[in-house]
Short mmCIF file of C-alpha atoms in Angstrom, two decimals:
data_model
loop_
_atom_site.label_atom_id
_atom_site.label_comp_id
_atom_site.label_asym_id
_atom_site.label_seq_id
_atom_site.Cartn_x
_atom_site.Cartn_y
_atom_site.Cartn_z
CA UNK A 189 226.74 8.78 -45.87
CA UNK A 190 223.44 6.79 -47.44
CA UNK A 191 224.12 4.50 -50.26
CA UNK A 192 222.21 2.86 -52.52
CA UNK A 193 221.85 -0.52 -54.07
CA UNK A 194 219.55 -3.00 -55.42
CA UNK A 195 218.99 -7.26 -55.12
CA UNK A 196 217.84 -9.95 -57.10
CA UNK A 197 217.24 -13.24 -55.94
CA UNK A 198 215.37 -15.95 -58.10
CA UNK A 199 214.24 -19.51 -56.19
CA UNK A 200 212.06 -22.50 -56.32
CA UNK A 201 210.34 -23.98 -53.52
CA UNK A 202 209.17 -27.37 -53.65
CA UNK A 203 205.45 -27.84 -52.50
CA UNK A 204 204.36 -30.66 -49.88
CA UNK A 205 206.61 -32.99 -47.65
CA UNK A 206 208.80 -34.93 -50.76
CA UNK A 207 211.74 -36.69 -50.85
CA UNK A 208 209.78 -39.52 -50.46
CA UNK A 209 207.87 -38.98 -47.16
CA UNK A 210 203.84 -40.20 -47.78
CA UNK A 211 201.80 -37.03 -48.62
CA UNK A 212 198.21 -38.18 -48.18
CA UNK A 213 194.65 -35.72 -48.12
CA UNK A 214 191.58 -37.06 -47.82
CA UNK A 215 188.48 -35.11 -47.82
CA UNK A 216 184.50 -36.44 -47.37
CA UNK A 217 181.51 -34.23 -49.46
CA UNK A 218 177.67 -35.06 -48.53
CA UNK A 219 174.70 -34.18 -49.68
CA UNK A 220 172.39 -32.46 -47.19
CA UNK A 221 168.84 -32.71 -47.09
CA UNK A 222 167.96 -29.15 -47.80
CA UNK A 223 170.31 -29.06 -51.49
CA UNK A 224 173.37 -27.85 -49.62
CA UNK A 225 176.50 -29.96 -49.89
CA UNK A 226 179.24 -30.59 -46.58
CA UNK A 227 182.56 -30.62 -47.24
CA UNK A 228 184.38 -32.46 -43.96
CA UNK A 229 188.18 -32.15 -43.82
CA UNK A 230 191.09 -31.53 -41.35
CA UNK A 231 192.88 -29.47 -43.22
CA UNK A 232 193.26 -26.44 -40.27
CA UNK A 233 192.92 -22.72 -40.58
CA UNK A 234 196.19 -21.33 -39.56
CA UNK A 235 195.00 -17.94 -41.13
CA UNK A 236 196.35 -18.79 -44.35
CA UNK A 237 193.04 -19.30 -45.82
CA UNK A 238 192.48 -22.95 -45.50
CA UNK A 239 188.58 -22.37 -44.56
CA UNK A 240 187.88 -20.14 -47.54
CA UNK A 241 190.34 -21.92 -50.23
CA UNK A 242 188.53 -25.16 -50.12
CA UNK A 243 184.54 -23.95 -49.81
CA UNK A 244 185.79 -22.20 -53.07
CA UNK A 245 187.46 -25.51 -54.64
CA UNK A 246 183.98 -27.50 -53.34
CA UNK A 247 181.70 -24.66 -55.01
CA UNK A 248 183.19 -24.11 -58.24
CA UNK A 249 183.43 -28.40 -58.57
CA UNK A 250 179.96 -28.85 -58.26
CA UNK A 251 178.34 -25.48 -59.65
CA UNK A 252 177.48 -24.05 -56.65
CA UNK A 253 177.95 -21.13 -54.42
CA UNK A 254 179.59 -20.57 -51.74
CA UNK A 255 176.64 -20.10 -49.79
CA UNK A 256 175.80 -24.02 -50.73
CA UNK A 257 179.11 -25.65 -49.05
CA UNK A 258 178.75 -26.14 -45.25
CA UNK A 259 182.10 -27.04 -44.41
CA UNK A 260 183.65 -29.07 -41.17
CA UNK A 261 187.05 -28.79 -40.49
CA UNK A 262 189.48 -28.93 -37.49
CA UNK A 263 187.50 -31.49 -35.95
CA UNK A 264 188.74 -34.97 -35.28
CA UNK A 265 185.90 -36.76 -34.92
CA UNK A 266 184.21 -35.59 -38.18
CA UNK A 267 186.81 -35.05 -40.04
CA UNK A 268 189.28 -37.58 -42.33
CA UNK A 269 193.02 -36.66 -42.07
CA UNK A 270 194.29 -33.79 -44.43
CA UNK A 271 198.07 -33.91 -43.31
CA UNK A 272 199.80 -30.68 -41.33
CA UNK A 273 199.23 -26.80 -42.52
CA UNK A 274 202.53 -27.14 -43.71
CA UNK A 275 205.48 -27.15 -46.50
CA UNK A 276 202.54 -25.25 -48.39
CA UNK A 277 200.62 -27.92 -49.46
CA UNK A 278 196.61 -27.55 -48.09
CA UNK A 279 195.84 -25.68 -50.68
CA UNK A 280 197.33 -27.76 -53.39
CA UNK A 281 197.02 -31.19 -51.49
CA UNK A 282 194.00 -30.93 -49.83
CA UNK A 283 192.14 -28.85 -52.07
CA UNK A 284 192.88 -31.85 -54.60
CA UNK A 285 191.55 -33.95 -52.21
CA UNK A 286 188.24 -31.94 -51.85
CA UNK A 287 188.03 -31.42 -55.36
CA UNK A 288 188.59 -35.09 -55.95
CA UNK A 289 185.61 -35.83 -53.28
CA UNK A 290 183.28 -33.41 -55.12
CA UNK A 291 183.73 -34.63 -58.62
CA UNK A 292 183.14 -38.30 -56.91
CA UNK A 293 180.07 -36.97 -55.23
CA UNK A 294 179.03 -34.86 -58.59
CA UNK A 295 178.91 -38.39 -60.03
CA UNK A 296 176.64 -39.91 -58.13
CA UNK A 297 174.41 -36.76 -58.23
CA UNK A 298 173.70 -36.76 -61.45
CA UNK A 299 173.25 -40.80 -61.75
CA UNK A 300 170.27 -40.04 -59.27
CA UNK A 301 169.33 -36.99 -61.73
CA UNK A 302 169.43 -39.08 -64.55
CA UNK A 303 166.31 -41.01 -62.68
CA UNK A 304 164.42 -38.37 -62.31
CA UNK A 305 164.74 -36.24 -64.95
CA UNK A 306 163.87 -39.52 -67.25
CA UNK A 307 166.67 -38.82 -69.21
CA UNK A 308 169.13 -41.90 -70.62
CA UNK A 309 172.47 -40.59 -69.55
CA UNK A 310 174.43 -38.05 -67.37
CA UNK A 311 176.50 -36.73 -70.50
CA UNK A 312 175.18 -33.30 -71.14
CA UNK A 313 173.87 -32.54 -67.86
CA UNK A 314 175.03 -29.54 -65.87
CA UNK A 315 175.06 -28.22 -62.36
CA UNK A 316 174.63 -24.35 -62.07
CA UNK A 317 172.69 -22.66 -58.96
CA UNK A 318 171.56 -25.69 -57.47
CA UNK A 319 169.78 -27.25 -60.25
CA UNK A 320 170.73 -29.91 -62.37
CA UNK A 321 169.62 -29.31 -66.19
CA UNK A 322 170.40 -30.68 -69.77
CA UNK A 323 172.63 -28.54 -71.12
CA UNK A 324 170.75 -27.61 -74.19
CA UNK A 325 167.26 -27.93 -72.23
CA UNK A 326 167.56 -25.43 -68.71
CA UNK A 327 163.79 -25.86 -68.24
CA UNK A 328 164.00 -29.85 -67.80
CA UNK A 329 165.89 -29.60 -64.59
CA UNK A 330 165.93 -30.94 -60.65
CA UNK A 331 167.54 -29.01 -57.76
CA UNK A 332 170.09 -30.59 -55.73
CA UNK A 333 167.54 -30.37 -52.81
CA UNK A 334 164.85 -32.93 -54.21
CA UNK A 335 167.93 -35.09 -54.99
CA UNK A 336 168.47 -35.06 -51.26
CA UNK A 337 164.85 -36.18 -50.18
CA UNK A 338 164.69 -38.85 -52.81
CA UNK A 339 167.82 -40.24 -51.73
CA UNK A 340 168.65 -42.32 -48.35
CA UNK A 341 172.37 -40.34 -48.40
CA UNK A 342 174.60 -39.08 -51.17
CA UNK A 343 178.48 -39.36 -50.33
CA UNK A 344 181.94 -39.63 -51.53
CA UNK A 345 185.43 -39.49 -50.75
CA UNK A 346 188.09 -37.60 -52.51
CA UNK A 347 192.09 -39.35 -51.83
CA UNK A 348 194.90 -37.44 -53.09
CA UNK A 349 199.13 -38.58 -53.06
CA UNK A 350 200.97 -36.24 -53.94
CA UNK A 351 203.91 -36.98 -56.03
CA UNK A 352 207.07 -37.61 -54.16
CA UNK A 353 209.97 -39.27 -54.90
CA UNK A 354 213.19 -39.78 -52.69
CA UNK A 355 216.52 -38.19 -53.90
CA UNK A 356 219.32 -40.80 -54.63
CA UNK A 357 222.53 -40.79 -52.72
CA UNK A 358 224.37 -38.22 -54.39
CA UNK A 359 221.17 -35.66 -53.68
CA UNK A 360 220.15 -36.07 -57.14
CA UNK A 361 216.50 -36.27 -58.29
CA UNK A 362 212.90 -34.64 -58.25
CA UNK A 363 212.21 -34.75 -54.59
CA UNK A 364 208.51 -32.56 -54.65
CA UNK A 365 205.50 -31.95 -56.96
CA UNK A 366 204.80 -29.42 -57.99
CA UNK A 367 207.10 -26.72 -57.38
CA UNK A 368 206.50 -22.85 -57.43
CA UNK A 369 208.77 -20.24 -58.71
CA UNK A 370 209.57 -16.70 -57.83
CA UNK A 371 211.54 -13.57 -57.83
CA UNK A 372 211.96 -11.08 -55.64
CA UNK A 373 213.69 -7.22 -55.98
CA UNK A 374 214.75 -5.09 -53.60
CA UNK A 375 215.84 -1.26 -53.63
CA UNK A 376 217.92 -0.67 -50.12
CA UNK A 377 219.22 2.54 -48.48
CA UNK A 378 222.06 1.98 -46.12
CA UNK A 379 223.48 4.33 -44.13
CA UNK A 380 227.72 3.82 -43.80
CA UNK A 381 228.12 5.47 -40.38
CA UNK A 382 225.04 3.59 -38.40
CA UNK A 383 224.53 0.01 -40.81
CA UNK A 384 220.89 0.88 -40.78
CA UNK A 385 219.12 -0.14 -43.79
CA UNK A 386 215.96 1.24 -44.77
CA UNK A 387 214.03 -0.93 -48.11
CA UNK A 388 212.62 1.08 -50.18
CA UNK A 389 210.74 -0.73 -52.37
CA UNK A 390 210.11 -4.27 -53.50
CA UNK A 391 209.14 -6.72 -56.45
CA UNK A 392 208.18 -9.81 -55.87
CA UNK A 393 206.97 -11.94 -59.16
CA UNK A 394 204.80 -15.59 -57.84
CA UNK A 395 204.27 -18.33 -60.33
CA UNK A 396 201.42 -20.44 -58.44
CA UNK A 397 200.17 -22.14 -60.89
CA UNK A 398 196.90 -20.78 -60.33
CA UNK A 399 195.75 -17.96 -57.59
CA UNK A 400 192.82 -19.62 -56.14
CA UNK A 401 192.59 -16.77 -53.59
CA UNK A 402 194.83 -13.66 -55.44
CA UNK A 403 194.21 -11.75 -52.10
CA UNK A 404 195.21 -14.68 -49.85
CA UNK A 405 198.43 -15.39 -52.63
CA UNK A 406 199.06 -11.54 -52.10
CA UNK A 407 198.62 -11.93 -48.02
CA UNK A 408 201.37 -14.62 -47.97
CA UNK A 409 204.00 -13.00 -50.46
CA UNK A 410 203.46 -10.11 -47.71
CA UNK A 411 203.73 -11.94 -44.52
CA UNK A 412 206.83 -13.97 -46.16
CA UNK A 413 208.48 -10.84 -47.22
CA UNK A 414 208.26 -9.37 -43.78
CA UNK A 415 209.72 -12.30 -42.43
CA UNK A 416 212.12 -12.59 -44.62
CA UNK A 417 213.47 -8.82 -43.85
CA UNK A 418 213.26 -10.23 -40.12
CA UNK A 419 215.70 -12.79 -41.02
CA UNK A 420 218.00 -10.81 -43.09
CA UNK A 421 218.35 -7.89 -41.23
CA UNK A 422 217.40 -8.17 -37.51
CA UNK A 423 216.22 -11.48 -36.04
CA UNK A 424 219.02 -13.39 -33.96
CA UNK A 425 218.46 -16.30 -31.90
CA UNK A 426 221.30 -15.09 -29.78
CA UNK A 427 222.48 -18.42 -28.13
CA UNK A 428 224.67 -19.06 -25.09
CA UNK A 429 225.71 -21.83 -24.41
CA UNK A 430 222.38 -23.59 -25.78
CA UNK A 431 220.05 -21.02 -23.93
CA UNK A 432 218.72 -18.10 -26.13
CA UNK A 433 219.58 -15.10 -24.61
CA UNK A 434 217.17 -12.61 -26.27
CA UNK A 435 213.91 -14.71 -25.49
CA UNK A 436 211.63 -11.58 -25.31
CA UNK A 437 210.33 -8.91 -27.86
CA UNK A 438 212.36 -6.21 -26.30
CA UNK A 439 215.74 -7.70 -26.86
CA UNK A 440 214.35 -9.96 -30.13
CA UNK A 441 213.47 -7.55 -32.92
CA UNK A 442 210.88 -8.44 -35.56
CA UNK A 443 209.76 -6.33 -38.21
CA UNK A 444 206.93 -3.56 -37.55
CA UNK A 445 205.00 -1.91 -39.92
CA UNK A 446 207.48 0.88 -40.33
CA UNK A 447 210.31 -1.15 -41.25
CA UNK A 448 208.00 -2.97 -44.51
CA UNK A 449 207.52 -0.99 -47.93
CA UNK A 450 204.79 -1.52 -50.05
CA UNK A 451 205.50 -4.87 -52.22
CA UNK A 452 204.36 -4.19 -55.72
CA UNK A 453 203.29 -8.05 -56.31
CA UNK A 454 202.35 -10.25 -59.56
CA UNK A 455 200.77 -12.94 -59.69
CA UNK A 456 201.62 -15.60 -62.83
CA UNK A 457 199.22 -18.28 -63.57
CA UNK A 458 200.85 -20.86 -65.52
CA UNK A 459 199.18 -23.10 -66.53
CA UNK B 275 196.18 -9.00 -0.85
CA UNK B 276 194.12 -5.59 -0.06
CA UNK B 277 191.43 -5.20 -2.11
CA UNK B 278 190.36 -1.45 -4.37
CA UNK B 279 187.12 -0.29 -5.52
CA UNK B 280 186.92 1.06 -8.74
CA UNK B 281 183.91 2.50 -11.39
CA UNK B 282 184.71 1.66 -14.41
CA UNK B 283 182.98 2.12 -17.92
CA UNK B 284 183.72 -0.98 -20.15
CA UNK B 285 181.94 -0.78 -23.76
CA UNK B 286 179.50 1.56 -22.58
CA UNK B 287 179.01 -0.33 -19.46
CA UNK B 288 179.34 0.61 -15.68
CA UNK B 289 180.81 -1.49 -13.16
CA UNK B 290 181.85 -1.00 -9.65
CA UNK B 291 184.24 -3.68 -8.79
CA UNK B 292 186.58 -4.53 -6.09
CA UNK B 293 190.09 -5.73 -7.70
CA UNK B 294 193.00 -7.14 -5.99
CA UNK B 295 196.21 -4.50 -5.83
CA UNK B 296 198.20 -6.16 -8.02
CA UNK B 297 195.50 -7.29 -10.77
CA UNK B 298 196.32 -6.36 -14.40
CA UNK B 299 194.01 -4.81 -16.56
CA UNK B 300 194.15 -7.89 -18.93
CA UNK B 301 193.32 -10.03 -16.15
CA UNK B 302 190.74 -8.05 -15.48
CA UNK B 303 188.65 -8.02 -18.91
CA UNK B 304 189.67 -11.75 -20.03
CA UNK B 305 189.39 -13.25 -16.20
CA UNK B 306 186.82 -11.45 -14.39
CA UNK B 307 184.92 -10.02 -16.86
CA UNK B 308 185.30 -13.03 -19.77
CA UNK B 309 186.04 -10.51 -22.36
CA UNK B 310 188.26 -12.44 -24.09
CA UNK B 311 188.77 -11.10 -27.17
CA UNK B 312 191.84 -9.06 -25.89
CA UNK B 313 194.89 -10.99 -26.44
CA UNK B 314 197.75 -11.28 -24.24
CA UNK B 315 200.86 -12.25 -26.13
CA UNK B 316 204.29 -11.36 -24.45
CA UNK B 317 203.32 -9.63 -21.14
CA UNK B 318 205.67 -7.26 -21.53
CA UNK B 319 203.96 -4.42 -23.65
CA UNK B 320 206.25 -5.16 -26.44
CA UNK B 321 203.70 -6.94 -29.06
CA UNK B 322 200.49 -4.58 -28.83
CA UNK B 323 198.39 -7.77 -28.97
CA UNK B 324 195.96 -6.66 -25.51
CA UNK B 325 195.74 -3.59 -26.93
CA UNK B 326 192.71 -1.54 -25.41
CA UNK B 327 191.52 1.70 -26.14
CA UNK B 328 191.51 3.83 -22.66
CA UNK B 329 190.13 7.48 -22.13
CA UNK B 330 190.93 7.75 -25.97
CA UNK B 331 193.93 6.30 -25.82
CA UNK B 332 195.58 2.94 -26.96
CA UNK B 333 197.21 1.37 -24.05
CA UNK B 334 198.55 -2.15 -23.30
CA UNK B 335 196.35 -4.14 -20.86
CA UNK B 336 198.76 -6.11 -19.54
CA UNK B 337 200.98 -2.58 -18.57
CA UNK B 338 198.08 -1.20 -16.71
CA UNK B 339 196.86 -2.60 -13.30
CA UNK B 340 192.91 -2.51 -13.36
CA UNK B 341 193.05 0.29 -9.93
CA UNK B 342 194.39 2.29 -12.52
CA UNK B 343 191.23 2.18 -14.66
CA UNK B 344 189.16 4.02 -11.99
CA UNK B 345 187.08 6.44 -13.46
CA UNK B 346 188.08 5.78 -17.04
CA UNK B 347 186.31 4.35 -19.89
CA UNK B 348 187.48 1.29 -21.73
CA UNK B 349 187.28 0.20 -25.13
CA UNK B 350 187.97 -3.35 -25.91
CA UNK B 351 187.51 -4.92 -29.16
CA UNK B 352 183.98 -6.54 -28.01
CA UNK B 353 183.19 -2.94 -27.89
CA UNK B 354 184.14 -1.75 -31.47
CA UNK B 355 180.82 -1.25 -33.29
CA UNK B 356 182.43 0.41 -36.51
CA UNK B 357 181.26 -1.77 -39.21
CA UNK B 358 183.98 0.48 -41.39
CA UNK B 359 186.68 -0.53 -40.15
CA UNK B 360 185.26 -4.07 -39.72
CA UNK B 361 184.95 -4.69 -42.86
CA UNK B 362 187.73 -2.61 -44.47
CA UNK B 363 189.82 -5.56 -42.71
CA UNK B 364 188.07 -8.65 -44.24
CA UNK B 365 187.64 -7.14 -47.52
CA UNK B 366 191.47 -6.16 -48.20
CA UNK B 367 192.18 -9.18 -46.34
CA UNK B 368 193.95 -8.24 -43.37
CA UNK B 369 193.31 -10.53 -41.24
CA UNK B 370 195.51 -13.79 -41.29
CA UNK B 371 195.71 -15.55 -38.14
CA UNK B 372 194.13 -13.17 -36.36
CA UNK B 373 196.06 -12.91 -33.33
CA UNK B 374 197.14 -9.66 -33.43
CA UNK B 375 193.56 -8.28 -35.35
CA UNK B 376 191.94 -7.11 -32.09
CA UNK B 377 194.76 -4.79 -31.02
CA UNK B 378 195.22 -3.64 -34.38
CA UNK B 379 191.39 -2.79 -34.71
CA UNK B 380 191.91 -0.74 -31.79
CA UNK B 381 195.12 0.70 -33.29
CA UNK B 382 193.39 1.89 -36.01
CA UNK B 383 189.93 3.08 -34.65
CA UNK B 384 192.16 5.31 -32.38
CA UNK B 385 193.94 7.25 -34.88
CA UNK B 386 190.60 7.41 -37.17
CA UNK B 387 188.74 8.92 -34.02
CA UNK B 388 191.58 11.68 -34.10
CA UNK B 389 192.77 11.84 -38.13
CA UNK B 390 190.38 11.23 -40.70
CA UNK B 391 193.23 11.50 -43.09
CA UNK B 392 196.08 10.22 -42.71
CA UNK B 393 199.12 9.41 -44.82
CA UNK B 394 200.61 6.46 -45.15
CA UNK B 395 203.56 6.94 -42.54
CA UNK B 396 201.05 7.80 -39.66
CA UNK B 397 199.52 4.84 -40.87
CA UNK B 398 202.44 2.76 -40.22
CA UNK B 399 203.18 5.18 -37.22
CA UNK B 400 199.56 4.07 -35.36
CA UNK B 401 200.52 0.57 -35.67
CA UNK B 402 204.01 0.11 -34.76
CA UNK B 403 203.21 -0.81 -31.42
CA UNK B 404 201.73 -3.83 -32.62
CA UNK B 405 203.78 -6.74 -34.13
CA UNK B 406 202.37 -8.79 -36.67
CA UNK B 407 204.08 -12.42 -37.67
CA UNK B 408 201.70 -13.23 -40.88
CA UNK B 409 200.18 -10.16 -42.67
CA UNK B 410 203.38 -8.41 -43.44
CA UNK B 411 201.17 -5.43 -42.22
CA UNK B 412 200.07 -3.90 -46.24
CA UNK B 413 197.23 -5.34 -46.25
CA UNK B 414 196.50 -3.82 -42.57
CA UNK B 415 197.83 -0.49 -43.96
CA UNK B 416 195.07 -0.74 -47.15
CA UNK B 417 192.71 -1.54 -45.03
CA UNK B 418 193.20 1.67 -42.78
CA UNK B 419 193.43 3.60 -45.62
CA UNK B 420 190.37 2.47 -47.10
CA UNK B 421 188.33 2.62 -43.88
CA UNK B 422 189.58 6.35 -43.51
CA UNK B 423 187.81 7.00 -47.13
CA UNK B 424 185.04 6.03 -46.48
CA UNK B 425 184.94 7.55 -43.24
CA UNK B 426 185.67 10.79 -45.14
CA UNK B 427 182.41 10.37 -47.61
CA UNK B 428 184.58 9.21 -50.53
CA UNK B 429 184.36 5.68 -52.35
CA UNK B 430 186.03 2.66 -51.24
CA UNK B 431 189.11 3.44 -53.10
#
């Protein structure tokens, strides 16, 4: 016989290391002599969109386009030290970081724009396209480029801590900063004389705080739901004796495309 | 270790090589012929990852020993010039860590070549041979899908 039923399960999921540990990013921005701006920073591309995430953050800070960010990353020698692609925090952490660097560098950009536009202060002037203009006045204006050529080097550094406290001794406190929140549904056929339980469909509801990336949000609410179904209804470490006993696809099932529904996902961006 | 000769077409290429007896077909394209982007993950043709297309048909590389390539032709993913499904994978984003991508490609080329239209559970079908740890596989599945119509003249949708 197939049955029916249906899950709800509500959590929140604390973002970066907490509890106390140090939870540094650093990031460097440069201006480049031909207008374009480098963005160096370890923050590595695990394939959760580290890459694209913070030539995004970079661009929108400094009223470019994505086209204008050359970005380093991954290497040790360039780069200053972003922390692990973990506990979900590059995005947040390190894209504070870079943000952080950018606004720093955006500073000093306009300070040198100030001189040659012969104007008597920065309030007022914008960056859009790769020109700097007053606000009220888009045909007084001086590219980012012949900032570059008047200038010996443009740079700044962008530091961010993230917020973490340790729990007392009882376990009692606000270990992380920020968290996120979310809710997931489930509709599940089981059959009674096999166990075999197909999902039929899912909800899952996000709060990010805000989607950066909605595709990459939507790629990781997939990936951790198919994970998750691993977990729940297959995956088995299987030890003996302190030796896993299943150490091979064939006898360690993961989830394949047929055993995933469609997710019908939504995104809330608060604030 | 006696040595066989075998004519091969790799990409659209010809080559007449002598391989060792035992040689795998992985071995073959990442070793001896530096075509690396065919991934070996388990060894044991349980992941999909090497994943090559051969005489029209998906195989695993590391199941196959290269002797048993003679006289067929090889597709590997340094061979895939479909732009479609190219870029039906970056643009619904199904690409993560990109492990698994090549084999998938492959995956998916080879049931386009055969079914411009296919529903969602041959979809899911064509790809079950290939495991996938980040994507969750929709976005792979969307990405199919949307390759297929355009493939069939329609819009990107």
């Amino acid at each position: 016989m197939k049955k029916r039923g249906k899950g709800i399960a509500c959590i929140f999921y604390g973002t970066g290391y907490g509890n106390g540990f140090p939870d540094v990013s650093r990031a460097y921005a440069r201006l480049l002599k031909d207008g374009k701006v480098e963005i160096s920073v370890g923050a590595t591309e695990v394939g959760q969109g580290a890459k694209t995430v913070m030539v995004q953050i970079a661009a929108e800070t400094l009223g470019l386009s994505d086209k204008d960010i050359v970005l380093i990353n991954e290497d040790t020698s360039k780069t200053p030290d972003a922390g692990t692609a973990a506990a979900s925090r590059q995005t947040y952490n390190t894209g504070n970081a870079v943000k952080i660097a950018c606004e720093n560098l955006r500073e000093k950009i306009l300070d040198e724009a100030v001189k040659l536009l012969g104007v008597n202060t920065k309030v007022g002037l914008h960056i859009k396209d790769g020109l700097i203009h007053v606000k009220s006045y888009p045909s007084r204006n001086v590219s980012l480029k012949e900032i570059a050529e008047n200038n010996k080097e443009l740079k700044a550094e962008g530091i961010f801590t993230a917020q973490t406290t340790q729990m007392d001794e009882n376990g009692q406190g606000a270990p992380y900063w920020p968290y996120t929140f979310a809710s997931c549904a489930v509709e599940v056929e089981v059959d009674t004389e096999t166990g075999e339980v197909k999902i039929l469909r899912a909800k899952h509801v996000l709060d990010v705080g805000r989607a950066v990336n909605p595709t990459l949000v939507e790629g990781q609410i997939d990936g951790g739901f198919a994970m998750g179904v691993g977990y729940a209804l297959m995956e088995d470490i299987g030890l003996k004796e302190g030796r896993m006993t299943n150490g091979s696809f064939e006898k360690s099932i993961i989830p394949t495309s047929l055993d995933i529904p469609e997710i019908e996902k939504v995104l809330i961006e608060y604030p | 270790m006696n040595l066989k000769k075998i004519d091969v077409n790799i990409n659209g290429k010809d080559y007449c090589l002598e391989v060792e007896e035992n040689l795998r077909l992985i071995d073959l394209l990442r070793d001896k012929l530096h075509l690396t982007g065919t991934k070996e993950g388990c060894g044991e043709g349980e992941c999909g990852a090497c994943t090559v297309i051969m005489d029209g048909e998906i195989v695993n590389s590391c199941l196959v020993l290269a002797f048993q390539a003679d006289k067929c032709r090889i597709i590997t993913i340094e061979g895939i010039e479909d732009e479609i499904i190219k870029n039906s994978f970056i643009e619904e984003g199904a690409v993560q860590c990109g492990f698994c991508t090549p084999g998938m490609v492959l995956a998916a080329k080879s049931l386009l070549d055969k079914n411009l239209n296919p529903n969602e559970e041959e979809i899911r079908e064509a790809i079950s041979g290939n495991l996938c740890r980040c994507t969750g596989y929709n976005k792979i599945v969307s990405a199919i899908k949307k390759a297929a119509s355009i493939k069939r003249g329609g819009d990107s949708e």
